[in-house]
Coordinates of C-alpha atoms in Angstrom, one line a residue:
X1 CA 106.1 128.7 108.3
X2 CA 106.0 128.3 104.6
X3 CA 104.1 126.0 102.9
X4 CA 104.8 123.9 99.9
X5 CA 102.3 122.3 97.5
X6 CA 103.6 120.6 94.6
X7 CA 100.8 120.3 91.7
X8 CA 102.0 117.3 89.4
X9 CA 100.2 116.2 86.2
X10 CA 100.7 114.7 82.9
X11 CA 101.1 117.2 80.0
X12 CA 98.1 119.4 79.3
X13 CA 96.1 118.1 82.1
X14 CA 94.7 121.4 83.5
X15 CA 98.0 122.5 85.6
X16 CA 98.4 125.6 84.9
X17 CA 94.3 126.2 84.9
X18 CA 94.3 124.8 88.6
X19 CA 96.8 126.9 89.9
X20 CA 95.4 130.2 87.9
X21 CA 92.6 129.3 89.8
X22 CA 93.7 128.8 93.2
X23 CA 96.0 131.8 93.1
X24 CA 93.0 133.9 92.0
X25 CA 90.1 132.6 94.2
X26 CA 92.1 130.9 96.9
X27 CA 95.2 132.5 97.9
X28 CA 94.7 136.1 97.7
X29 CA 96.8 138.2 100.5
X30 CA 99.0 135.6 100.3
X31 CA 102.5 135.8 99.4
X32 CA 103.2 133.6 97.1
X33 CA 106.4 131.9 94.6
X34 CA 105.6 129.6 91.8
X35 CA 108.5 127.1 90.7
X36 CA 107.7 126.1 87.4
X37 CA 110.2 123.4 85.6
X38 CA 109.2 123.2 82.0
X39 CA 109.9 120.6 80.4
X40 CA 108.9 121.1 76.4
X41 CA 105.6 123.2 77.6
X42 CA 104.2 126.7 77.1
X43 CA 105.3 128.7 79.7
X44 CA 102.7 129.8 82.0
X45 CA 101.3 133.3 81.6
X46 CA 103.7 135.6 83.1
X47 CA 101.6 138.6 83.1
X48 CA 98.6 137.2 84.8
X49 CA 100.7 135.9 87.7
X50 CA 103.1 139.4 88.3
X51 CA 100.0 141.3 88.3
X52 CA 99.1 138.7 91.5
X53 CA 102.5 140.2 92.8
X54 CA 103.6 136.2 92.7
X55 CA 107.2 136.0 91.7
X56 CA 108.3 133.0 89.4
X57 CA 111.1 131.4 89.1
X58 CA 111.6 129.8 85.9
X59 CA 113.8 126.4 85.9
X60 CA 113.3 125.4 82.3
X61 CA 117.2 123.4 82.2
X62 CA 115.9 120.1 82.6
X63 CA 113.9 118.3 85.2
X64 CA 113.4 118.9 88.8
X65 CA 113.6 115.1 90.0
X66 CA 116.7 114.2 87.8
X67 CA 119.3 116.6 86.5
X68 CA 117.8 119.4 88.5
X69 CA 117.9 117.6 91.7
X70 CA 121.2 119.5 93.1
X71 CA 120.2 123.0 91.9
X72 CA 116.7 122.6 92.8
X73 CA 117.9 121.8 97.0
X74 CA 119.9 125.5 96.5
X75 CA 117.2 127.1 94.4
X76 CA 114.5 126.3 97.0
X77 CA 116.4 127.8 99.8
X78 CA 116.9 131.2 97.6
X79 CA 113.5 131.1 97.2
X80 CA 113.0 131.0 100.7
X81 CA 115.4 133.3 101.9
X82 CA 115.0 136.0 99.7
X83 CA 111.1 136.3 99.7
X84 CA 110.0 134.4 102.6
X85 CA 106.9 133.6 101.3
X86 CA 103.3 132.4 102.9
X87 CA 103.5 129.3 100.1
X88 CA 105.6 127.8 97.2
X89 CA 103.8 126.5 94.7
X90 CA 106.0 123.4 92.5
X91 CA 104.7 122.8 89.1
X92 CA 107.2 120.3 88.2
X93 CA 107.1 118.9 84.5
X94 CA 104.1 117.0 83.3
X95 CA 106.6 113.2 82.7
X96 CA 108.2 113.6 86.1
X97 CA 107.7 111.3 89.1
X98 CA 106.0 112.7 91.5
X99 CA 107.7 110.7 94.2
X100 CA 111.4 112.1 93.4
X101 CA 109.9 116.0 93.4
X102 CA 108.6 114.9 97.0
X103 CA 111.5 113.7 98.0
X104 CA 113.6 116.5 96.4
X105 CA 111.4 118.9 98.7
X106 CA 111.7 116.9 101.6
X107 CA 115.7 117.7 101.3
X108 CA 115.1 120.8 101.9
X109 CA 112.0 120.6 104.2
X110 CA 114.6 119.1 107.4
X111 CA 116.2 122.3 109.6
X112 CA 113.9 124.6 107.8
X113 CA 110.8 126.7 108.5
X114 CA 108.8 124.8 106.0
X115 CA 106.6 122.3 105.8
X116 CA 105.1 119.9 102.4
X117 CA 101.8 120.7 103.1
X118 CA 100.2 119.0 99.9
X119 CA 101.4 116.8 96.7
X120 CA 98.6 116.8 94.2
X121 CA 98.0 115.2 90.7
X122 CA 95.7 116.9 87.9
X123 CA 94.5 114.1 86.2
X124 CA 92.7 114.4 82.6
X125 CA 89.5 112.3 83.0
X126 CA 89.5 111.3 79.4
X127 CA 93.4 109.9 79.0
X128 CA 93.9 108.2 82.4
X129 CA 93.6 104.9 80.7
X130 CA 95.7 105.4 77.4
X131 CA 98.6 107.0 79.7
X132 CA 98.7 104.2 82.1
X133 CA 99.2 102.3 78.8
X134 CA 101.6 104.4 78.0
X135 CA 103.4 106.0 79.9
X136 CA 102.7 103.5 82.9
X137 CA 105.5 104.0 85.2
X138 CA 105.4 107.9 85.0
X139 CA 101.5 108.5 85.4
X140 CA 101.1 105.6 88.1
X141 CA 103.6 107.2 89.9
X142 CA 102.4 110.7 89.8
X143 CA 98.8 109.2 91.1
X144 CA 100.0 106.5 93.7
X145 CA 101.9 109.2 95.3
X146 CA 99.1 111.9 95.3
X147 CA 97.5 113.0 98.6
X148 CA 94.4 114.5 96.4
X149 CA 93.7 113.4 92.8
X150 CA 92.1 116.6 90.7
X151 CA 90.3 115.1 87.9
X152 CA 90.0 117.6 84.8
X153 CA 87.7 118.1 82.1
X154 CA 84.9 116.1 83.7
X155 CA 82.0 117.9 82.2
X156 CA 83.1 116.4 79.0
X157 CA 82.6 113.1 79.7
X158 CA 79.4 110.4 80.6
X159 CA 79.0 109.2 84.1
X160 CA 80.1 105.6 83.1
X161 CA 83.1 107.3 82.0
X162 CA 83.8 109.2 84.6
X163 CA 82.9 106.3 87.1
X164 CA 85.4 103.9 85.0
X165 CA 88.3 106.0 85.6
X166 CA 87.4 106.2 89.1
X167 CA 87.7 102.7 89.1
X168 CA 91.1 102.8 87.6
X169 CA 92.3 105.3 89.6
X170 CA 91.4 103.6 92.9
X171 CA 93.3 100.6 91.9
X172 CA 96.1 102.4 91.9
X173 CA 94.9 104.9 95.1
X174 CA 92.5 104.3 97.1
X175 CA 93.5 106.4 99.9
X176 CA 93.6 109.9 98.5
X177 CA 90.3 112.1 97.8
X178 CA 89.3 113.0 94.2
X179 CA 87.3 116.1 92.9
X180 CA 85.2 114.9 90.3
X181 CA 82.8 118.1 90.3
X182 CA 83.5 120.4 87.2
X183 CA 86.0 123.4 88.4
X184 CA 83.7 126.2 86.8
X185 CA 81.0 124.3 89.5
X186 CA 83.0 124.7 92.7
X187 CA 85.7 127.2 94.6
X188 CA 89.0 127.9 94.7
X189 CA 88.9 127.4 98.1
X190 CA 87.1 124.6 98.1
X191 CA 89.5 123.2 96.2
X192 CA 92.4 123.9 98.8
X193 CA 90.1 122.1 101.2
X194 CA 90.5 118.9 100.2
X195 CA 93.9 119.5 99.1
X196 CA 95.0 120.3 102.8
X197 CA 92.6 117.7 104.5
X198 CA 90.0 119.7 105.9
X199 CA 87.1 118.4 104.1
X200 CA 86.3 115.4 106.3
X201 CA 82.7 115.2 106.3
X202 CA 82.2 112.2 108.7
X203 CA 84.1 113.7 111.1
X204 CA 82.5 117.1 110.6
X205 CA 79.2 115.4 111.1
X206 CA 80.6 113.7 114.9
X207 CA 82.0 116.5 115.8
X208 CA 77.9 117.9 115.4
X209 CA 76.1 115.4 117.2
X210 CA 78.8 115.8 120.2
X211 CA 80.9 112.3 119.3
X212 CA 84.3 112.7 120.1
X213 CA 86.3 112.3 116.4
X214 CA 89.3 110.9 118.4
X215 CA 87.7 108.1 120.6
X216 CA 84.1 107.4 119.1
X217 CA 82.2 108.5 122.4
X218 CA 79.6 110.8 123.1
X219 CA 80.7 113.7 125.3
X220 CA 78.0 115.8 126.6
X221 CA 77.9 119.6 126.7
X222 CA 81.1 120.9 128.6
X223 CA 82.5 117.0 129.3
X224 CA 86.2 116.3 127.7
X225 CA 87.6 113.5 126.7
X226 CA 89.2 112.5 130.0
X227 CA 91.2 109.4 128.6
X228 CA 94.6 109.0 127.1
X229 CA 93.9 109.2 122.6
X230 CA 97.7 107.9 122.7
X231 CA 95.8 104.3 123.9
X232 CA 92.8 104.6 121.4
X233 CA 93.2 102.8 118.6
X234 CA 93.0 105.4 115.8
X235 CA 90.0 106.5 113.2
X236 CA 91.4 104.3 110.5
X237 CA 90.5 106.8 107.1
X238 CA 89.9 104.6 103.8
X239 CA 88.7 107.7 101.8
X240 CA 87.6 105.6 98.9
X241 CA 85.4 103.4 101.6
X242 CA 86.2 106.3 104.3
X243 CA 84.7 103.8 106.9
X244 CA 85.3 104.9 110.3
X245 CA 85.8 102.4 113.3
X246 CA 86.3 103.4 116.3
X247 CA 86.7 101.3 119.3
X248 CA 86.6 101.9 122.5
X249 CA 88.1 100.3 125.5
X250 CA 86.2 98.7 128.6
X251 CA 86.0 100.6 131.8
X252 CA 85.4 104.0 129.8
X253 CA 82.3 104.4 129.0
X254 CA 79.3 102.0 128.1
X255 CA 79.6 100.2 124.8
X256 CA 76.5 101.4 123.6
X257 CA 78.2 105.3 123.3
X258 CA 80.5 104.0 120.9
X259 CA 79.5 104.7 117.3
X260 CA 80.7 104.0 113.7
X261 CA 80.2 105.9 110.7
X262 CA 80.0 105.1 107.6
X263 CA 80.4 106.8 104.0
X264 CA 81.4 107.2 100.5
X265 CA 82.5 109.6 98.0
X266 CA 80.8 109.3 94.7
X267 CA 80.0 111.0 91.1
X268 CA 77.0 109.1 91.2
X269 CA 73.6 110.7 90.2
X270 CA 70.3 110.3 91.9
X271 CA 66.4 111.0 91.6
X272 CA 65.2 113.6 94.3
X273 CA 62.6 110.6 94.6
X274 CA 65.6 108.0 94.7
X275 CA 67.2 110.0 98.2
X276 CA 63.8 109.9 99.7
X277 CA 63.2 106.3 99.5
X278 CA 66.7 105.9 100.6
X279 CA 66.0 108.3 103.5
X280 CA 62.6 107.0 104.2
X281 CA 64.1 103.3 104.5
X282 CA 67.1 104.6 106.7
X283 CA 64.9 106.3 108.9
X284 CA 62.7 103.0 109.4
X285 CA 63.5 102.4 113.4
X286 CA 61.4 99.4 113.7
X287 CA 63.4 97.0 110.9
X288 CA 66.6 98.8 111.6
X289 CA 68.0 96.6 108.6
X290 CA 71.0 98.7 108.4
X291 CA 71.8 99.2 112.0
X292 CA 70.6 101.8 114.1
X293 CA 70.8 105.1 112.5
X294 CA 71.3 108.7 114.4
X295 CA 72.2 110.6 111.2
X296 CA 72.7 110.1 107.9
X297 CA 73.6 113.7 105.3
X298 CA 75.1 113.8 102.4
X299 CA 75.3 116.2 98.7
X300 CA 75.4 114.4 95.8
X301 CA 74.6 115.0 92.0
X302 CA 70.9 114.6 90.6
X303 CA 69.9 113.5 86.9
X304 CA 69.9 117.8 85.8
X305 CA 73.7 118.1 86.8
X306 CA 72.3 119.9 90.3
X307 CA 73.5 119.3 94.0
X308 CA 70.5 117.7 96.3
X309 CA 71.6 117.9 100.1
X310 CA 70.1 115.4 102.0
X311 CA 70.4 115.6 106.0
X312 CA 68.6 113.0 108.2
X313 CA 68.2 112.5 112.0
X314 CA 65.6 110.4 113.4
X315 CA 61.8 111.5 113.1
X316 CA 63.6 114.4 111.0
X317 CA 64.8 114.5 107.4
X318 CA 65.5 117.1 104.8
X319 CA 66.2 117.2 101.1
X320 CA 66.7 120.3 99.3
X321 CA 69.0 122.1 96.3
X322 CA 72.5 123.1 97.4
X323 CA 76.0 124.5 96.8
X324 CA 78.4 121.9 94.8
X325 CA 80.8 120.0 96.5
X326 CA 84.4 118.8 95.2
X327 CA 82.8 115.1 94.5
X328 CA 79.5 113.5 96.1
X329 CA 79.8 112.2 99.6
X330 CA 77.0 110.0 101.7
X331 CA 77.8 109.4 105.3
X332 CA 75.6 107.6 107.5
X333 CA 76.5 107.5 111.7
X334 CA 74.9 105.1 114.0
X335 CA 75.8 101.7 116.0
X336 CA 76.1 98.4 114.6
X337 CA 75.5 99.9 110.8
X338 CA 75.6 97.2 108.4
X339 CA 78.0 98.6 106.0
X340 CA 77.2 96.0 102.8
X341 CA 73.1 97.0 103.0
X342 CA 73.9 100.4 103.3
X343 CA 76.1 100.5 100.0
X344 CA 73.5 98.4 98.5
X345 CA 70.6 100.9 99.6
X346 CA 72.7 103.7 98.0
X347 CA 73.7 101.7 94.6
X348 CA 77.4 101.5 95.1

């Protein structure tokens, strides 16, 4: 099965960086073919990328989603006849719509062995708002369509920057993840995470305590999940709010197994002093102001541009220094949470 991710972006947003990046830290052993369609930009660095034994085919005539639209459907198949690889890797030009390349891929994708495994926009943390000025219809596209949203250059900005654009971006997506953490700061790999969906942190944290992801129940040791998931009504992801309900249905289990989490993704810095006030109120059983709480972990930025982990369970917390993560998350799992006091508690 090959996999395709396409990596949109305006002009100069970081592209070519990203995909240096993944290649080198991320993809190694795998066999990979970049499509690049330039479109009035610097051709990528041939050298670096044969060295990776990648091959590239260049498609500098025009424009994948217009005139390049026929060719591309029997270029695509070359491609994947003649080197079979693990991955394809679409840069498309920086003023296309992201939406036509997807649906240009998704020609190709039906009776093959392929699958569109991600569509991703670089996004330059400084010009978001002058290119939705701009260049609205192009750059709204390229992020409403986007399954992750990369933000670039976001070490040279101030939080209330950063935070602003957030804001902007969300109005136009507020489905899709965004890395907000500096590149230098984080993986390669990390950053394929979240591009293929495997960074869901609430549901990493059910699966932990035993809660079944699918249904919201507690299974214990060696106990399945004996009902039909077809009949559950699903995990419903906002990944801007990425609130979690999960209901369960009568004659299952008790109501008082079924649990709800909670979270956010943020850039937002705190005092190591701030997360243990917060943790110390959390972990208040008596008031139980925000609903009762059975965990509550998350990483997020402190004042110094360092990661504080935070990981509480009840009569139990922890805060220490950490690894980076692609953006801060918070999640908070319990019953009958009070979702408003809790983003209060944490400033958002």
């Amino acid at each position: 099965m090959t996999k395709i991710d396409i990596i949109s972006g305006f002009l100069g947003a970081g592209k070519t960086t990203l995909i240096k990046k993944l290649i080198g830290e991320a993809l190694k052993g795998q066999k990979v073919v970049l499509i690049e369609n330039e479109f009035g930009e610097i051709g990528i660095d041939g050298g670096f990328l044969k060295e990776s034994g990648i091959q590239i085919n260049e498609m500098n005539s025009g424009c994948i989603c217009c005139s390049l639209v026929g060719d591309f459907n029997a270029a695509l198949k070359e491609v994947l006849a003649q080197y079979e690889p693990d991955r394809i890797i679409i840069e498309p030009s920086g003023v296309g719509k992201l939406s036509d390349v997807m649906k240009a891929v998704q020609r190709v994708v039906d009776g093959e062995n392929v699958v569109l495994n991600s569509h991703i926009t670089v996004a330059d943390v400084k010009r978001a708002k002058m290119y939705i000025k701009n260049f609205g219809e192009f750059y709204k596209n390229q992020v409403e369509f986007a399954s992750t949203i990369i933000l670039s250059r976001t070490q040279d900005v101030k939080e209330d920057k950063l935070e602003k654009t957030i804001e902007l971006i969300r109005t136009l997506n507020d489905k899709s993840p965004i890395v907000t953490t500096p590149w230098e700061d984080i993986t390669g790999e990390q950053i394929l995470e979240v591009m293929e969906g495997k960074n869901d942190f609430a549901e990493e944290l059910l699966r932990e305590a035993e809660i079944c992801p699918e249904c919201g129940h507690h299974h214990h040791e060696g106990e399945h999940c004996h009902h039909d998931h077809e009949e559950h009504e699903h995990c419903h992801h906002d990944h801007e709010g990425h609130d979690h309900h999960h209901h369960g249905h009568e004659g299952h289990h008790h109501a008082d197994e079924v649990f709800t989490s909670w979270g956010k993704e943020t850039p937002k810095k705190y005092t190591e002093e701030q997360i243990r006030g917060i943790l110390d109120k959390l972990a208040d059983e008596e008031s139980q102001e925000y609903g009762i709480i059975l965990r509550a972990k998350g990483i997020v930025l402190d004042e110094d541009g360092r990661w504080l982990h935070f990981d509480l369970v009840p009569g139990e917390d922890e805060v220490r220094y950490g690894s980076a993560e692609y953006t801060g998350r918070i999640c908070v799992i319990g019953s009958e949470l009070k979702e408003d006091k809790l983003a209060e508690l944490f400033g958002l």
